[in-house]
């Protein structure tokens, strides 16, 4: 795959199992669409439950030798994968823009972010340290060693097709686990391209397997029921996460869950409003709002609500909407027509119950699943749009009168992934950051993602963390060895 050629032309489109690219056992294929034009871009193999089992077999066959591979050698494969991803940044970004509809700038940002997980976990591979201690009673030593959890099934969403894959594959491989990746059926090409690059980086056969599937339910079920599977790491909606947790319960699988969000974006009257609007544009509009940490509800103190909202509306109105493949466009299409229509329904209902569209307010007419960047004012406190994950370029604004009320409203949700706080009073910002129910808080910042930081949620936004040192620990298990070497 060259950085300059149209990437799709050279991409393998089969299942990647045990180091071989192969067709699905029943010959099924998935059509991959460009959401900007509704045209078919390519088709890829659609794995069956038998293929899912074969992939777990391959991961199990490679597990012992991979776990025994020196951490430094595992890290070097990740490091080479990082370098290859960066060398192919243009081609990968084009692929993400094509199949995911992401703007070119966001797609390039995602490739860098995704590759950085490999660089980070190449470095973390050598840090899976255990410890030794004297037992309090003095009768023995307590040795705690960290061992790979084992064969891991990794399931990823379409909204960050590269980064969600590397955020799981990186720590799994660093920890000594072999994996089967099941990417979203909307964006399988990016995952196949990453596996292709990892093959070139020297990942041994069976260490990384990829099964694309049009009907994920039975394939994932077959993989979770396989006796060799030890872990499930899932990123996607809370609804599917809940279902998979139930399935995983049968075998008491180790689970990490990165689920949906409903991030509040709090602006206090003492904030730098210009900076808050800049931050709001990033927190809301990265990936056209199709992000789990996207600001979903803007809570603004009454005294500055009008100023903040009108400036936000100006900035949203100025955004260029169009296919991600044109580098001038800032907002690409929604992933599917259904996703666009769901957003349209939420916005219509909100307007129907009294909200005002200060800019945008509906889908863009014509080809592709585009939605106009939208700011909704006069949103009532009980509007359902505030309780749902919008997953699109829509910013509802509500006001608050006190810090107490801001925290109460921010926490009035079953989700708890990200939150954002803007205030010129750092003590207040940190106080609110501590009180808000979220796994991650941006203080006077709209951009928080970093491979070196622990990413994850509380409440129904998930279990566990990805990235940081914590991300490595998700793929390691402590074993306690009791020993008395003075006996
Ligand atoms: P989704 O839950 O529909 O799908 C996620 C993955 O699960 C895909 O690979 C899909 O094919 C698979 N899947 C769907 N149904 C399944 C089933 N019955 N059994 C097994 N697998 C199944 O989510 P999506 O629409 O792809 O992604 C959007 C969601 O992901 C949003 O809710 C977003 O907040 C969330 N997300 C969370 C994070 C995070 O880190 N917390 C990051 C990105 C996206």
Coordinates of C-alpha atoms and ligand atoms in Angstrom, one line a residue:
X1 CA 0.0 0.0 0.0
X2 CA 1.7 3.2 -1.1
X3 CA 1.0 6.5 0.6
X4 CA 0.0 8.1 -2.7
X5 CA -2.1 5.4 -4.5
X6 CA -5.9 5.1 -3.8
X7 CA -5.5 2.8 -0.8
X8 CA -8.5 0.6 -1.6
X9 CA -6.9 -0.7 -4.8
X10 CA -4.1 -2.6 -2.9
X11 CA -5.9 -3.6 0.2
X12 CA -6.5 -7.2 1.3
X13 CA -10.3 -7.7 1.8
X14 CA -10.4 -11.2 3.3
X15 CA -10.5 -12.4 6.9
X16 CA -7.1 -12.4 8.5
X17 CA -6.7 -15.6 10.4
X18 CA -3.5 -17.3 11.5
X19 CA -1.4 -15.1 9.3
X20 CA -3.5 -16.0 6.2
X21 CA -5.9 -13.8 4.2
X22 CA -8.9 -15.9 3.4
X23 CA -12.5 -15.8 2.2
X24 CA -15.4 -16.3 4.6
X25 CA -16.3 -20.0 5.0
X26 CA -19.7 -19.4 3.4
X27 CA -18.4 -17.0 0.8
X28 CA -20.4 -14.0 2.2
X29 CA -19.2 -10.4 1.5
X30 CA -20.0 -7.0 3.0
X31 CA -20.4 -3.9 0.8
X32 CA -18.6 -0.9 2.2
X33 CA -20.4 2.4 1.4
X34 CA -19.1 6.0 1.1
X35 CA -21.6 7.9 3.2
X36 CA -20.9 11.1 1.3
X37 CA -22.0 9.6 -2.0
X38 CA -23.9 6.4 -1.1
X39 CA -21.6 4.6 -3.6
X40 CA -20.1 1.2 -3.0
X41 CA -16.4 1.6 -2.3
X42 CA -15.4 -2.1 -1.9
X43 CA -16.5 -5.3 -0.5
X44 CA -14.9 -7.4 2.2
X45 CA -15.4 -10.9 3.5
X46 CA -18.2 -11.4 6.0
X47 CA -17.2 -13.9 8.6
X48 CA -19.4 -16.7 9.9
X49 CA -19.5 -18.2 13.4
X50 CA -17.1 -20.9 12.1
X51 CA -14.7 -18.2 11.0
X52 CA -15.0 -16.6 14.5
X53 CA -14.1 -19.9 16.1
X54 CA -11.2 -20.5 13.6
X55 CA -9.8 -17.0 14.5
X56 CA -9.9 -17.8 18.3
X57 CA -8.2 -21.2 17.5
X58 CA -5.5 -19.3 15.7
X59 CA -5.1 -16.8 18.5
X60 CA -4.9 -19.7 21.0
X61 CA -2.3 -21.5 18.9
X62 CA -0.1 -18.4 19.0
X63 CA -0.7 -17.5 22.6
X64 CA 2.1 -19.4 24.4
X65 CA 4.9 -18.4 22.1
X66 CA 3.7 -14.7 22.1
X67 CA 3.5 -14.6 25.9
X68 CA 7.0 -16.0 26.0
X69 CA 8.3 -13.5 23.5
X70 CA 10.5 -11.0 25.4
X71 CA 8.6 -7.8 26.2
X72 CA 11.2 -5.7 24.4
X73 CA 10.7 -7.8 21.2
X74 CA 6.9 -7.4 21.5
X75 CA 7.4 -3.6 21.9
X76 CA 9.6 -3.5 18.9
X77 CA 6.8 -4.9 16.7
X78 CA 4.5 -2.3 18.0
X79 CA 7.1 0.4 17.4
X80 CA 7.5 -0.7 13.8
X81 CA 3.7 -0.7 13.4
X82 CA 3.7 2.9 14.7
X83 CA 6.3 3.9 12.2
X84 CA 4.5 2.2 9.3
X85 CA 1.2 3.8 10.2
X86 CA 2.9 7.2 10.2
X87 CA 4.6 6.4 6.9
X88 CA 1.2 5.6 5.4
X89 CA -0.7 8.4 7.2
X90 CA -2.1 9.9 3.9
X91 CA -3.4 6.6 2.6
X92 CA -4.9 5.6 6.0
X93 CA -6.5 9.1 6.4
X94 CA -8.0 8.8 2.9
X95 CA -9.5 5.4 3.8
X96 CA -11.0 6.7 7.0
X97 CA -12.4 9.7 5.2
X98 CA -13.9 7.5 2.5
X99 CA -15.5 4.7 4.5
X100 CA -16.2 6.7 7.7
X101 CA -17.1 10.1 6.2
X102 CA -14.7 11.9 8.4
X103 CA -13.3 15.3 7.4
X104 CA -9.8 15.0 6.0
X105 CA -8.3 17.0 8.9
X106 CA -10.1 14.8 11.5
X107 CA -9.0 11.6 9.6
X108 CA -5.3 12.7 9.6
X109 CA -5.7 13.5 13.3
X110 CA -7.1 10.1 14.0
X111 CA -4.2 8.3 12.2
X112 CA -1.7 10.1 14.3
X113 CA -3.7 9.5 17.5
X114 CA -4.1 5.8 16.5
X115 CA -0.4 5.3 15.7
X116 CA 0.5 7.0 19.0
X117 CA -1.2 4.1 20.9
X118 CA 1.4 1.8 19.3
X119 CA 4.3 4.0 20.3
X120 CA 3.0 4.4 23.8
X121 CA 2.4 0.6 24.3
X122 CA 5.7 -0.2 22.7
X123 CA 7.2 1.7 25.6
X124 CA 4.7 0.2 28.2
X125 CA 5.5 -3.4 27.0
X126 CA 8.5 -3.4 29.3
X127 CA 6.6 -2.0 32.3
X128 CA 4.4 -5.0 33.2
X129 CA 6.2 -5.2 36.6
X130 CA 5.0 -7.2 39.6
X131 CA 6.3 -6.8 43.2
X132 CA 7.5 -8.6 46.2
X133 CA 6.7 -8.0 49.9
X134 CA 7.1 -9.5 53.3
X135 CA 3.9 -11.1 54.6
X136 CA 2.7 -9.1 57.7
X137 CA 3.0 -12.3 59.8
X138 CA 6.6 -12.8 58.7
X139 CA 6.0 -16.4 57.6
X140 CA 6.7 -15.9 53.9
X141 CA 7.2 -13.6 51.0
X142 CA 4.3 -12.5 48.8
X143 CA 5.4 -12.5 45.2
X144 CA 2.9 -10.8 42.8
X145 CA 3.6 -11.5 39.1
X146 CA 1.6 -10.0 36.3
X147 CA 0.7 -12.4 33.5
X148 CA -1.2 -12.0 30.2
X149 CA -4.9 -12.5 30.6
X150 CA -4.9 -14.6 27.4
X151 CA -6.8 -14.7 24.2
X152 CA -8.7 -11.5 23.8
X153 CA -11.7 -10.7 21.6
X154 CA -11.7 -7.0 20.7
X155 CA -14.8 -5.3 19.3
X156 CA -14.7 -1.8 17.9
X157 CA -17.1 0.9 16.6
X158 CA -17.1 2.8 13.3
X159 CA -16.5 6.3 14.6
X160 CA -12.7 5.9 15.2
X161 CA -11.9 2.8 13.1
X162 CA -8.2 3.1 13.5
X163 CA -7.8 4.5 17.0
X164 CA -10.3 2.2 18.7
X165 CA -8.4 -0.8 17.2
X166 CA -4.9 0.3 18.1
X167 CA -6.1 1.4 21.6
X168 CA -6.9 -2.3 22.2
X169 CA -4.4 -4.2 20.1
X170 CA -1.5 -2.1 21.4
X171 CA -1.9 -2.9 25.1
X172 CA -3.0 -6.5 24.4
X173 CA 0.1 -7.3 22.4
X174 CA 2.3 -5.4 24.9
X175 CA 0.9 -7.5 27.7
X176 CA 1.6 -10.7 25.8
X177 CA -2.0 -11.5 24.7
X178 CA -3.0 -12.6 21.3
X179 CA -6.2 -11.1 19.8
X180 CA -9.2 -11.4 17.4
X181 CA -10.4 -8.0 16.3
X182 CA -14.1 -7.7 15.1
X183 CA -14.3 -4.2 13.6
X184 CA -17.6 -2.4 12.8
X185 CA -19.1 -3.5 9.5
X186 CA -19.4 0.1 8.3
X187 CA -15.6 0.6 8.5
X188 CA -13.8 -2.7 8.0
X189 CA -11.2 -1.4 5.5
X190 CA -9.2 0.6 8.0
X191 CA -9.0 -2.4 10.3
X192 CA -7.8 -4.6 7.5
X193 CA -5.2 -2.0 6.5
X194 CA -3.9 -1.9 10.1
X195 CA -3.6 -5.7 10.2
X196 CA -1.8 -5.6 6.8
X197 CA 0.7 -3.1 8.2
X198 CA 1.2 -5.1 11.4
X199 CA 2.0 -8.2 9.2
X200 CA 4.7 -6.1 7.6
X201 CA 5.9 -5.0 11.0
X202 CA 6.6 -8.6 11.9
X203 CA 3.6 -9.6 14.0
X204 CA 3.8 -13.4 14.0
X205 CA 0.9 -15.5 12.5
X206 CA -2.0 -15.8 14.9
X207 CA -1.1 -12.9 17.2
X208 CA -3.5 -10.5 15.5
X209 CA -6.5 -11.9 13.7
X210 CA -9.3 -9.9 12.1
X211 CA -12.8 -11.1 11.4
X212 CA -15.2 -8.7 9.7
X213 CA -18.8 -9.6 9.9
X214 CA -22.1 -8.2 8.5
X215 CA -24.1 -10.0 11.2
X216 CA -21.9 -9.5 14.3
X217 CA -24.2 -11.2 16.9
X218 CA -23.7 -14.9 16.1
X219 CA -20.0 -14.4 15.2
X220 CA -19.2 -12.6 18.5
X221 CA -21.3 -15.1 20.5
X222 CA -19.3 -18.0 18.9
X223 CA -16.0 -16.3 19.8
X224 CA -17.1 -15.6 23.4
X225 CA -18.3 -19.2 23.9
X226 CA -15.0 -20.6 22.6
X227 CA -13.2 -22.2 25.6
X228 CA -9.9 -20.5 24.8
X229 CA -11.3 -17.0 25.0
X230 CA -10.4 -15.2 28.3
X231 CA -11.2 -11.6 27.7
X232 CA -13.7 -9.3 25.9
X233 CA -12.7 -5.7 25.3
X234 CA -15.6 -3.8 23.7
X235 CA -16.1 -0.2 22.5
X236 CA -19.5 0.8 21.3
X237 CA -23.0 1.6 22.5
X238 CA -24.2 1.0 26.1
X239 CA -27.0 -1.1 24.7
X240 CA -24.8 -3.6 22.9
X241 CA -22.3 -3.5 25.8
X242 CA -25.0 -4.6 28.2
X243 CA -25.9 -7.5 25.9
X244 CA -22.3 -8.6 25.6
X245 CA -21.8 -8.4 29.4
X246 CA -24.7 -10.8 29.8
X247 CA -23.1 -13.2 27.3
X248 CA -19.7 -12.9 28.9
X249 CA -21.2 -13.7 32.3
X250 CA -21.7 -17.3 31.3
X251 CA -18.0 -17.9 31.1
X252 CA -17.1 -15.2 33.7
X253 CA -14.9 -13.5 31.1
X254 CA -12.7 -10.6 32.0
X255 CA -14.4 -7.5 30.5
X256 CA -13.4 -4.0 29.6
X257 CA -16.2 -1.8 28.3
X258 CA -16.0 1.6 26.7
X259 CA -19.6 2.7 26.1
X260 CA -21.7 5.7 25.3
X261 CA -21.6 9.1 26.8
X262 CA -23.7 12.3 27.4
X263 CA -21.0 14.8 28.2
X264 CA -21.9 18.1 29.8
X265 CA -20.0 21.2 28.8
X266 CA -20.2 23.7 31.7
X267 CA -19.5 27.4 31.2
X268 CA -19.4 29.6 34.2
X269 CA -19.8 33.4 34.0
X270 CA -16.2 34.0 35.0
X271 CA -14.9 31.9 32.1
X272 CA -13.0 33.3 29.1
X273 CA -15.9 33.1 26.7
X274 CA -13.8 33.2 23.6
X275 CA -11.7 30.3 24.9
X276 CA -14.9 28.5 25.9
X277 CA -16.3 28.8 22.4
X278 CA -13.1 27.5 20.9
X279 CA -13.2 24.6 23.3
X280 CA -16.9 24.0 22.5
X281 CA -16.1 23.7 18.8
X282 CA -13.5 21.1 19.4
X283 CA -15.5 19.2 22.1
X284 CA -18.7 19.2 19.9
X285 CA -17.4 19.0 16.4
X286 CA -14.5 16.6 16.3
X287 CA -15.7 13.9 13.9
X288 CA -18.8 16.0 13.2
X289 CA -20.1 15.2 16.7
X290 CA -19.9 11.4 16.2
X291 CA -17.7 10.9 19.2
X292 CA -18.4 9.2 22.6
X293 CA -16.8 12.2 24.4
X294 CA -18.6 14.8 22.2
X295 CA -20.1 17.6 24.3
X296 CA -23.7 16.6 24.3
X297 CA -25.3 19.3 26.6
X298 CA -24.1 22.9 26.9
X299 CA -24.8 24.1 30.4
X300 CA -24.1 27.9 30.6
X301 CA -24.5 30.3 33.5
X302 CA -27.3 32.7 32.9
X303 CA -25.2 35.9 32.8
X304 CA -23.2 34.7 29.8
X305 CA -25.6 32.4 28.1
X306 CA -26.6 34.8 25.3
X307 CA -23.0 35.8 24.5
X308 CA -21.8 32.2 24.5
X309 CA -24.7 30.9 22.4
X310 CA -24.6 33.6 19.8
X311 CA -20.8 33.2 19.3
X312 CA -21.2 29.4 19.1
X313 CA -23.9 29.8 16.5
X314 CA -21.7 32.1 14.5
X315 CA -18.9 29.6 14.5
X316 CA -21.1 26.7 13.7
X317 CA -22.7 28.6 10.8
X318 CA -19.3 29.2 9.3
X319 CA -18.3 25.5 9.1
X320 CA -17.9 24.0 5.6
X321 CA -20.0 20.8 5.2
X322 CA -19.1 18.3 2.5
X323 CA -17.3 15.0 1.7
X324 CA -14.3 14.4 3.9
X325 CA -12.2 13.6 0.8
X326 CA -12.1 17.4 0.0
X327 CA -9.6 18.8 2.5
X328 CA -11.5 22.1 2.6
X329 CA -14.5 20.5 4.2
X330 CA -14.7 20.6 8.0
X331 CA -17.9 18.5 8.6
X332 CA -18.4 15.2 6.8
X333 CA -21.6 13.1 6.5
X334 CA -23.1 11.1 9.3
X335 CA -22.1 7.4 9.1
X336 CA -25.5 6.3 7.6
X337 CA -28.8 7.7 6.4
X338 CA -30.4 6.1 9.4
X339 CA -28.0 7.8 11.8
X340 CA -28.8 11.2 10.1
X341 CA -32.6 10.5 10.3
X342 CA -32.3 9.6 14.0
X343 CA -30.6 13.0 14.7
X344 CA -33.3 14.8 12.6
X345 CA -36.0 13.2 14.7
X346 CA -34.4 14.3 17.9
X347 CA -34.0 17.9 16.7
X348 CA -37.5 18.0 15.3
X349 CA -38.9 16.9 18.6
X350 CA -36.8 19.4 20.5
X351 CA -38.0 22.2 18.2
X352 CA -41.6 20.9 18.5
X353 CA -41.3 21.3 22.3
X354 CA -40.1 24.9 22.2
X355 CA -36.4 24.9 21.3
X356 CA -35.2 27.4 18.7
X357 CA -32.7 26.4 16.0
X358 CA -30.3 29.4 16.0
X359 CA -28.4 27.8 13.1
X360 CA -29.0 24.6 11.1
X361 CA -31.8 22.4 12.3
X362 CA -32.0 19.6 9.8
X363 CA -30.4 17.4 7.3
X364 CA -28.8 18.8 4.2
X365 CA -30.8 18.2 1.0
X366 CA -29.2 16.1 -1.8
X367 CA -26.8 13.2 -1.9
X368 CA -25.1 11.8 1.2
X369 CA -26.1 11.7 4.8
X370 CA -25.2 15.2 5.8
X371 CA -26.6 17.1 8.8
X372 CA -26.3 20.9 9.1
X373 CA -24.3 22.1 12.1
X374 CA -27.0 23.1 14.6
X375 CA -27.3 25.2 17.8
X376 CA -30.5 24.9 19.8
X377 CA -31.4 27.7 22.2
X378 CA -34.4 27.9 24.6
X379 CA -34.1 24.1 25.3
X380 CA -36.3 23.2 28.3
X381 CA -34.7 21.3 31.2
X382 CA -36.8 18.2 30.5
X383 CA -36.2 18.1 26.8
X384 CA -35.4 14.4 25.8
X385 CA -32.5 15.6 23.6
X386 CA -30.6 16.3 26.8
X387 CA -30.9 12.6 27.9
X388 CA -29.9 11.0 24.6
X389 CA -26.5 10.6 23.0
X390 CA -27.0 12.9 19.9
X391 CA -23.9 11.6 18.0
X392 CA -24.1 14.4 15.5
X393 CA -23.3 18.1 15.0
X394 CA -26.1 19.4 17.3
X395 CA -25.4 21.7 20.3
X396 CA -28.4 22.2 22.7
X397 CA -27.8 25.0 25.2
X398 CA -29.5 25.3 28.6
X399 CA -28.8 27.7 31.4
X400 CA -28.1 27.4 35.1
X401 CA -28.1 29.8 38.0
X402 CA -25.6 28.4 40.5
X403 CA -22.7 26.0 40.8
X404 CA -24.9 23.7 42.8
X405 CA -27.5 23.5 40.1
X406 CA -24.8 23.1 37.4
X407 CA -23.3 20.0 39.1
X408 CA -26.8 18.5 39.8
X409 CA -27.9 18.9 36.2
X410 CA -24.5 17.6 34.8
X411 CA -24.9 14.5 37.0
X412 CA -28.5 13.9 36.1
X413 CA -27.7 11.1 33.6
X414 CA -26.9 7.4 33.7
X415 CA -23.8 8.1 31.7
X416 CA -20.4 9.3 33.0
X417 CA -17.8 9.3 30.3
X418 CA -16.4 12.9 29.7
X419 CA -17.2 16.4 31.0
X420 CA -15.9 19.8 30.3
X421 CA -15.6 22.8 32.7
X422 CA -14.8 26.4 31.8
X423 CA -14.1 28.8 34.6
X424 CA -11.5 31.5 35.3
X425 CA -11.5 30.4 38.9
X426 CA -9.2 27.3 38.9
X427 CA -10.3 26.3 42.4
X428 CA -13.9 26.3 41.3
X429 CA -13.1 24.4 38.1
X430 CA -11.2 21.7 40.0
X431 CA -13.9 21.5 42.7
X432 CA -16.6 21.0 39.9
X433 CA -14.3 18.5 38.1
X434 CA -14.1 16.4 41.3
X435 CA -17.8 16.5 41.8
X436 CA -18.9 15.7 38.3
X437 CA -19.7 12.0 37.5
X438 CA -17.3 11.4 34.7
X439 CA -14.2 9.3 34.0
X440 CA -12.5 12.2 32.3
X441 CA -12.8 16.0 32.7
X442 CA -11.4 18.8 30.5
X443 CA -10.7 21.9 32.6
X444 CA -10.6 24.9 30.2
X445 CA -9.9 22.5 27.4
X446 CA -12.1 21.0 24.7
X447 CA -9.6 18.3 23.6
X448 CA -8.7 15.6 26.2
X449 CA -7.8 12.4 24.3
X450 CA -4.2 11.3 24.9
X451 CA -2.7 7.8 24.5
X452 CA -0.8 8.4 27.8
X453 CA -3.9 9.1 29.8
X454 CA -6.4 6.6 31.2
X455 CA -9.6 6.9 29.0
X456 CA -12.9 5.5 30.2
X457 CA -16.1 6.1 32.0
X458 CA -18.1 5.7 35.2
X459 CA -21.8 4.7 35.6
X460 CA -23.2 3.2 32.4
X461 CA -20.3 4.6 30.3
X462 CA -18.2 1.6 31.0
X463 CA -15.8 -0.6 33.0
X464 CA -12.0 -0.2 32.9
X465 CA -9.6 2.2 31.2
X466 CA -7.7 2.3 27.9
X467 CA -4.5 4.1 27.3
X468 CA -2.0 5.2 30.0
X469 CA -0.4 2.5 32.2
X470 CA -4.0 1.5 33.2
X471 CA -4.6 0.3 29.6
X472 CA -1.8 -2.2 29.9
X473 CA -3.1 -3.5 33.2
X474 CA -6.5 -4.4 31.6
X475 CA -4.7 -7.2 29.7
X476 CA -2.7 -8.5 32.7
X477 CA -3.7 -10.6 35.7
X478 CA -2.0 -10.7 39.0
X479 CA -0.8 -14.1 40.2
X480 CA 0.2 -14.4 43.9
X481 CA 3.0 -16.9 44.7
X482 CA 3.6 -17.7 48.4
X483 CA 7.2 -18.5 49.1
X484 CA 9.5 -18.7 52.1
X485 CA 13.1 -18.8 50.8
X486 CA 14.6 -18.5 54.3
X487 CA 13.0 -21.9 55.3
Ligands
LIG1 P1 -22.5 -0.4 18.3 O1 -22.7 -0.7 19.8 O2 -23.7 -0.4 17.5 O3 -21.4 -1.3 17.7 C1 -20.1 -1.5 18.2 C2 -19.5 -2.8 17.8 O4 -20.3 -3.8 18.2 C3 -19.5 -2.9 16.2 O5 -18.3 -3.7 15.9 C4 -20.7 -3.8 15.9 O6 -20.6 -4.5 14.8 C5 -20.7 -4.7 17.2 N1 -22.1 -5.2 17.5 C6 -23.3 -4.6 17.2 N2 -24.3 -5.4 17.7 C7 -23.7 -6.5 18.2 C8 -24.2 -7.7 18.8 N3 -25.5 -7.9 18.9 N4 -23.3 -8.6 19.2 C9 -22.0 -8.4 19.1 N5 -21.4 -7.3 18.5 C10 -22.3 -6.4 18.1 O7 -21.8 1.1 18.3 P2 -21.4 2.0 17.1 O8 -22.7 2.6 16.5 O9 -20.5 1.3 16.2 O10 -20.6 3.1 17.8 C11 -21.2 4.2 18.4 C12 -21.2 4.0 19.9 O11 -19.9 3.7 20.4 C13 -21.7 5.2 20.7 O12 -22.6 4.9 21.7 C14 -20.4 5.8 21.3 O13 -20.5 6.6 22.4 C15 -19.6 4.5 21.6 N6 -18.2 4.8 21.7 C16 -17.6 4.7 22.9 C17 -16.3 5.0 23.0 C18 -15.6 5.0 24.4 O14 -14.4 5.0 24.4 N7 -16.3 5.0 25.5 C19 -15.5 5.3 21.9 C20 -16.1 5.3 20.7 C21 -17.5 5.1 20.6

